[in-house]
Amino acid sequence: SAMMMQSPHRDVLEATPDTDDSKARLVEELQSRGRAAVGAKSWMDAKLLYEKALTIAATEKVALLESNLSLVHKNMGSFEDARKAAEKATKADPKYVKGWWRLGQALQSLHRSDESLAALKKAKVLDPTNKALIKECQKVAKKVEEDKKLMEAAPPATSESTTTTTTTTATTKTTTTSPAPAPAAKPKPATEKKPSSTKTNGDDNIFTKSDAVRGYKIVNGKKTSYFHNELSEEAKSLIGDIAPKKIDASAAQAVPAPAPAGASAWNKAGTWEEKDRTKWAQESLKKMVMETTYSFPASSPAPDAKVTVSKVQKLDGHASVARARGKTRYIYEFLLKLEWELKGADGLECSGKLAIPDIDGTIELGEGYEIHEFNIDSVSDNNIRPLIDRFVHRGGFHEALNESIDNWVRLFKKEHEM
């Protein structure tokens, strides 16, 4: 397409990998650039990148890619396309929160509030403590109530159709009058036709009446504009032969240049400048996660209990800063697994593990990061398990982790401004 030809991502958009390994690597590259395009609000680039990724992605990637594509469509104003993409995401993985969330947002944009609320409620069941999701559910629920009140207050529709003819019933008579006809136009007096000229000499056989006004002239017996510049013999000798020449096809074939050092293997055209910042990102993110703590509220049954991160088990992923079309784009995607522990009065102790699989640029600040694989490995008192679920898994400590990750994103963008 024309948009693909003009895209700085043409190298990956036109790539045709033929093995599972090369397809997987290309999908990672497309995802990485797609997140950067979303961050820079380059919606058409993001659309092309996610659509290409979906043509070669493995099944487990479909829900995430369709969800991201839905977000892009929505921001481009293509609300029906956003709904379709989000619906595909929910079918690919019914337990993927973002799929239902994106579906609810798309339906709300289509003014289908009832359906929107139903989709958002499904997302809320999967992630019941997500503040941003709870807020959006409340907002849409309020809209549903407002729409219901408006419908109840609206007057009942009548079966009679409105026409411009006279209508008579048993009790009432309604007459509509048509406007008075417009006065007839006065006939214009006939004007005497001027005889056409039969003169054919000179330029009359070349110019129409308006050609002289438009700025035409005759050069070497041909009609041309006044902007035409006839070269003198002296000028022609200085310029030389400027006639078009046929290009030798064999000489025109260029040898493809290798990708610059450190650049993507797909980016041989040099339209996408990207610098790896993975090492800095892993070190800084790990530090901020390790510093995360949460103390139970004074009103809870364990008011002095404190939750801390004891170990970052795994932090896989990458981060980079890219430059395309004069815009800086921040790309990051990480999987975090950590161990936590809780300590309180009277020997109260508990420890466990959790994972946050999606830390990437498609998640807005304040939106929150989903916790998966939450486990309690040991607990000194089984009676506090409900408290752990409430204040560690679904709130409190989870929210503290969200804030630490958001603060890292802010730091990443601030430290790597270009």
XYZ file of C-alpha atoms in Angstrom:
418
model
C 0.000 0.000 0.000
C 0.972 3.654 -0.327
C 1.212 4.022 3.474
C 3.564 1.041 3.685
C 5.789 2.479 0.949
C 6.160 5.717 2.947
C 6.646 4.031 6.337
C 10.028 4.124 8.102
C 9.274 0.473 8.999
C 9.180 -0.741 5.412
C 12.105 -3.094 6.113
C 10.061 -5.205 8.570
C 6.683 -4.704 6.896
C 7.973 -6.249 3.662
C 10.013 -9.004 5.349
C 9.007 -12.605 4.496
C 10.501 -15.004 7.091
C 10.242 -18.670 6.157
C 11.119 -20.482 9.402
C 9.441 -20.551 12.820
C 12.527 -19.032 14.424
C 12.748 -16.134 11.953
C 9.003 -15.527 12.291
C 9.284 -15.350 16.082
C 12.176 -12.883 15.835
C 10.282 -10.716 13.358
C 7.182 -10.688 15.603
C 9.350 -9.473 18.496
C 10.748 -6.691 16.291
C 7.249 -5.709 15.105
C 5.932 -5.683 18.689
C 8.840 -3.568 19.843
C 8.299 -0.990 17.121
C 4.536 -1.132 17.609
C 4.879 -0.192 21.280
C 7.191 2.682 20.348
C 4.710 3.926 17.741
C 1.891 3.816 20.327
C 4.048 5.760 22.772
C 4.718 8.386 20.091
C 1.029 8.372 19.018
C 2.064 7.410 15.462
C -1.142 5.438 15.027
C -0.808 4.523 11.336
C 2.686 3.100 11.906
C 1.395 1.130 14.911
C -1.541 -0.205 12.880
C 0.696 -1.451 10.065
C 3.139 -3.062 12.507
C 0.510 -4.926 14.572
C -1.375 -6.066 11.464
C 1.854 -7.471 10.015
C 2.660 -9.215 13.321
C -0.766 -10.882 13.360
C -0.119 -12.494 9.958
C 2.802 -14.539 11.322
C 2.327 -14.608 15.133
C 1.980 -17.796 17.150
C -1.430 -18.518 18.708
C -0.412 -17.417 22.219
C 0.453 -13.923 20.935
C -2.874 -13.248 19.199
C -4.837 -11.924 22.212
C -2.139 -9.393 23.104
C -1.660 -8.208 19.496
C -5.403 -7.895 18.802
C -5.865 -5.985 22.067
C -3.100 -3.549 21.092
C -4.541 -3.211 17.589
C -7.931 -2.376 19.143
C -6.297 0.441 21.109
C -4.750 1.791 17.890
C -8.038 1.624 15.934
C -9.841 3.460 18.747
C -7.307 6.290 18.736
C -7.631 6.538 14.943
C -11.411 6.947 15.300
C -12.170 3.534 13.711
C -14.419 2.390 16.552
C -16.038 -0.569 14.767
C -12.602 -1.919 13.799
C -11.550 -1.430 17.437
C -14.550 -3.494 18.577
C -13.792 -6.294 16.107
C -10.114 -6.478 17.136
C -10.992 -6.522 20.856
C -13.601 -9.235 20.262
C -10.935 -11.362 18.550
C -8.687 -10.824 21.586
C -11.377 -12.103 23.989
C -11.963 -15.177 21.804
C -8.232 -15.909 21.575
C -7.871 -15.731 25.381
C -11.061 -15.290 27.467
C -8.937 -14.764 30.614
C -6.969 -11.850 29.175
C -8.140 -8.753 31.100
C -6.999 -6.232 28.495
C -9.095 -7.907 25.798
C -12.352 -7.329 27.714
C -11.206 -3.865 28.762
C -10.482 -2.815 25.161
C -13.828 -4.288 24.079
C -15.645 -2.214 26.705
C -13.843 0.951 25.569
C -14.628 0.314 21.895
C -18.320 -0.352 22.630
C -18.524 2.828 24.695
C -17.110 4.782 21.737
C -19.910 3.263 19.636
C -22.466 4.505 22.240
C -23.404 0.931 23.160
C -23.192 1.546 26.900
C -25.036 -1.580 28.079
C -22.710 -3.892 26.127
C -19.704 -1.817 27.194
C -20.571 -2.236 30.871
C -21.018 -5.998 30.427
C -17.525 -6.300 28.870
C -15.920 -4.137 31.559
C -17.572 -6.218 34.285
C -15.960 -9.345 32.803
C -12.582 -7.580 32.955
C -13.288 -6.566 36.570
C -14.026 -10.170 37.561
C -10.551 -11.102 36.290
C -8.846 -8.123 37.995
C -11.156 -6.939 40.828
C -8.735 -4.474 42.502
C -7.597 -2.555 39.427
C -8.406 1.060 40.337
C -8.453 2.358 36.757
C -10.792 -0.460 35.703
C -13.092 0.088 38.701
C -13.271 3.804 37.883
C -14.132 3.095 34.242
C -16.858 0.610 35.272
C -18.411 3.252 37.541
C -18.268 5.862 34.779
C -19.998 3.604 32.236
C -22.577 2.413 34.811
C -23.477 6.063 35.424
C -23.854 6.587 31.668
C -26.156 3.561 31.431
C -28.396 5.018 34.190
C -28.464 8.423 32.481
C -29.448 6.829 29.153
C -32.185 4.849 30.908
C -33.651 7.990 32.493
C -33.591 9.805 29.163
C -35.476 6.952 27.508
C -38.097 6.923 30.281
C -38.546 10.693 30.043
C -38.894 10.683 26.239
C -42.506 11.086 24.904
C -44.028 7.939 23.356
C -43.714 7.706 19.598
C -46.995 8.255 17.636
C -48.151 5.925 14.914
C -49.203 8.787 12.621
C -46.590 10.004 10.184
C -46.043 13.718 9.634
C -47.073 14.876 6.158
C -47.756 18.144 4.379
C -51.348 17.164 3.479
C -54.569 18.005 5.371
C -55.454 15.341 7.991
C -58.861 15.027 9.656
C -59.785 12.855 12.685
C -62.997 12.431 14.657
C -62.038 15.087 17.259
C -59.399 17.307 15.671
C -58.673 18.831 12.319
C -55.151 19.834 11.334
C -54.578 21.874 8.217
C -51.204 22.682 6.758
C -50.947 25.483 4.250
C -48.385 25.516 1.495
C -46.390 28.636 0.861
C -47.614 31.032 -1.832
C -46.157 30.276 -5.250
C -43.197 32.363 -6.240
C -43.932 35.123 -8.766
C -43.161 34.146 -12.331
C -39.858 35.417 -13.598
C -40.061 38.276 -16.031
C -38.939 37.302 -19.511
C -35.656 38.864 -20.504
C -35.701 41.019 -23.611
C -34.180 39.276 -26.579
C -30.729 40.485 -27.454
C -29.456 40.737 -30.951
C -26.885 38.090 -31.789
C -23.595 39.384 -33.021
C -22.450 37.721 -36.205
C -19.488 35.438 -35.691
C -16.238 36.448 -37.265
C -15.076 34.464 -40.249
C -11.522 35.732 -40.022
C -9.020 32.852 -40.090
C -5.690 34.504 -40.697
C -2.969 35.027 -38.001
C -3.414 33.189 -34.667
C -7.233 32.967 -34.802
C -7.066 29.321 -35.841
C -4.936 28.478 -32.742
C -6.282 30.691 -29.908
C -9.753 30.707 -28.454
C -11.155 34.051 -27.214
C -9.866 33.468 -23.681
C -6.421 32.067 -24.542
C -4.809 35.495 -24.731
C -6.187 36.331 -21.304
C -4.856 33.044 -19.884
C -1.347 33.869 -21.066
C -0.587 31.832 -24.193
C 1.784 32.698 -27.029
C 3.057 31.122 -30.247
C 6.619 29.703 -30.370
C 7.810 28.012 -33.573
C 4.222 27.649 -34.730
C 3.096 25.958 -31.503
C 0.874 27.350 -28.748
C 2.600 27.594 -25.362
C 2.419 29.730 -22.191
C 4.194 33.019 -21.558
C 6.231 31.181 -18.933
C 7.909 29.161 -21.669
C 11.559 30.202 -21.935
C 13.300 29.729 -25.282
C 17.034 29.064 -24.814
C 19.518 30.984 -26.939
C 22.184 29.106 -28.914
C 24.803 30.338 -26.416
C 22.819 28.963 -23.447
C 22.326 25.622 -25.199
C 26.076 25.280 -25.771
C 26.760 25.999 -22.076
C 24.179 23.497 -20.780
C 24.994 20.696 -23.190
C 22.800 17.769 -24.157
C 19.868 17.522 -21.723
C 17.743 15.016 -23.662
C 16.453 12.061 -21.574
C 18.677 8.967 -21.690
C 17.773 5.329 -21.091
C 19.261 3.868 -17.876
C 21.140 0.591 -18.117
C 19.139 -1.811 -15.920
C 22.188 -3.959 -15.078
C 24.152 -0.930 -13.850
C 21.228 0.332 -11.793
C 21.075 -2.715 -9.511
C 22.482 -1.720 -6.136
C 24.113 -4.140 -3.736
C 22.141 -4.132 -0.453
C 24.165 -2.549 2.329
C 24.620 -4.487 5.574
C 22.769 -3.241 8.655
C 24.771 -0.712 10.735
C 26.539 -2.070 13.814
C 24.155 -2.385 16.760
C 21.093 -1.788 14.587
C 18.272 -4.223 13.894
C 18.981 -6.908 11.302
C 15.712 -5.904 9.633
C 16.670 -2.223 9.398
C 19.041 -2.184 6.437
C 17.480 0.975 5.008
C 18.542 3.006 8.030
C 15.082 4.530 8.475
C 14.883 3.466 12.119
C 17.611 4.439 14.581
C 17.458 2.422 17.804
C 19.815 2.276 20.807
C 19.779 -0.611 23.253
C 19.193 0.426 26.906
C 18.392 -3.020 28.328
C 21.229 -3.159 30.859
C 20.374 0.262 32.345
C 16.664 -0.618 32.395
C 17.122 -3.959 34.160
C 19.395 -2.489 36.831
C 17.196 0.561 37.534
C 13.899 -1.360 37.458
C 15.272 -4.075 39.769
C 16.448 -1.407 42.231
C 13.038 0.325 42.319
C 11.176 -2.977 42.724
C 13.460 -4.076 45.582
C 12.741 -0.793 47.406
C 8.958 -1.363 47.278
C 7.282 -1.815 50.690
C 3.753 -1.732 52.080
C 2.470 -1.542 55.681
C -0.971 -2.849 56.592
C -3.400 -0.069 57.637
C -3.941 0.655 61.339
C -7.577 -0.493 61.063
C -6.586 -3.987 59.835
C -6.248 -7.048 62.133
C -2.448 -6.873 61.622
C -1.717 -3.111 61.857
C 2.053 -3.408 62.183
C 2.599 -6.014 59.457
C 4.951 -4.988 56.656
C 5.410 -6.496 53.175
C 8.755 -6.238 51.348
C 10.408 -7.693 48.234
C 12.989 -10.230 49.344
C 14.313 -11.159 45.894
C 13.855 -10.412 42.203
C 13.846 -13.935 40.802
C 13.607 -13.015 37.138
C 13.597 -9.849 35.044
C 13.586 -10.794 31.364
C 13.041 -8.447 28.469
C 14.586 -5.510 26.712
C 14.487 -1.714 26.523
C 15.632 0.712 23.856
C 15.271 4.283 22.686
C 14.408 4.770 19.019
C 14.395 7.750 16.690
C 12.207 7.885 13.575
C 10.866 10.855 11.633
C 12.303 13.231 14.193
C 10.427 11.645 17.101
C 11.865 9.831 20.125
C 10.186 6.573 21.076
C 10.689 4.623 24.284
C 10.452 0.859 23.900
C 10.388 -1.587 26.804
C 8.936 -4.993 27.563
C 9.707 -6.980 30.707
C 8.565 -10.080 32.591
C 9.062 -9.707 36.355
C 9.039 -12.537 38.915
C 9.747 -11.794 42.573
C 9.654 -13.244 46.068
C 7.904 -11.317 48.860
C 7.725 -11.665 52.608
C 5.477 -10.337 55.369
C 6.475 -9.805 58.991
C 4.359 -8.624 61.917
C 3.977 -8.732 65.693
C 3.833 -11.928 67.728
C 5.985 -13.823 65.246
C 3.598 -13.319 62.330
C 5.394 -14.375 59.146
C 4.434 -15.192 55.596
C 6.271 -15.498 52.264
C 5.445 -16.220 48.657
C 5.975 -15.431 44.983
C 4.226 -13.480 42.232
C 4.756 -12.587 38.563
C 3.989 -9.490 36.497
C 4.284 -10.686 32.871
C 3.398 -7.486 31.004
C 5.450 -4.391 31.748
C 5.388 -2.548 28.434
C 4.554 0.700 26.655
C 0.963 -0.246 25.819
C 0.009 0.178 29.486
C -0.808 3.780 30.414
C 0.589 5.238 33.623
C -1.916 4.633 36.410
C -3.598 1.769 34.564
C -1.891 -0.891 36.672
C -0.025 -4.133 35.920
C -1.651 -7.538 36.223
C -0.320 -9.998 38.806
C -0.147 -13.652 37.769
C 1.094 -16.808 39.500
C 0.465 -15.458 43.016
C 1.522 -18.098 45.554
C 1.835 -18.329 49.343
C 4.780 -20.599 50.133
C 4.644 -20.448 53.950
C 2.434 -18.808 56.578
C 2.649 -18.866 60.374
C -1.110 -18.401 60.868
C -3.661 -19.603 58.303
C -6.208 -17.120 59.646
C -4.377 -14.265 57.902
C -4.713 -15.767 54.408
C -7.755 -13.555 53.588
C -5.713 -10.512 54.686
C -2.853 -11.534 52.395
C -5.227 -11.895 49.464
C -6.694 -8.464 50.164
C -3.590 -6.425 51.021
C -0.807 -8.238 49.141
C -2.385 -9.860 46.079
C -5.275 -7.534 45.199
C -4.465 -4.235 46.862
C -1.965 -2.426 49.034
C 1.295 -4.122 48.070
C 0.058 -4.649 44.493
C -0.668 -0.912 44.221
C 2.768 -0.103 45.664
C 4.350 -2.263 42.953
C 2.279 -0.475 40.296
C 3.535 2.892 41.556
C 7.178 1.701 41.587
C 6.933 0.495 37.977
C 5.212 3.729 36.866
C 7.981 5.735 38.540
C 10.556 3.654 36.665
C 8.803 4.433 33.349
C 8.956 8.158 34.168
C 12.652 7.841 35.036
C 13.369 5.912 31.803
C 11.854 8.670 29.672
C 13.526 11.454 31.638
C 17.004 9.876 31.561
C 16.906 9.159 27.827
C 15.433 12.320 26.360
C 16.877 12.909 22.865
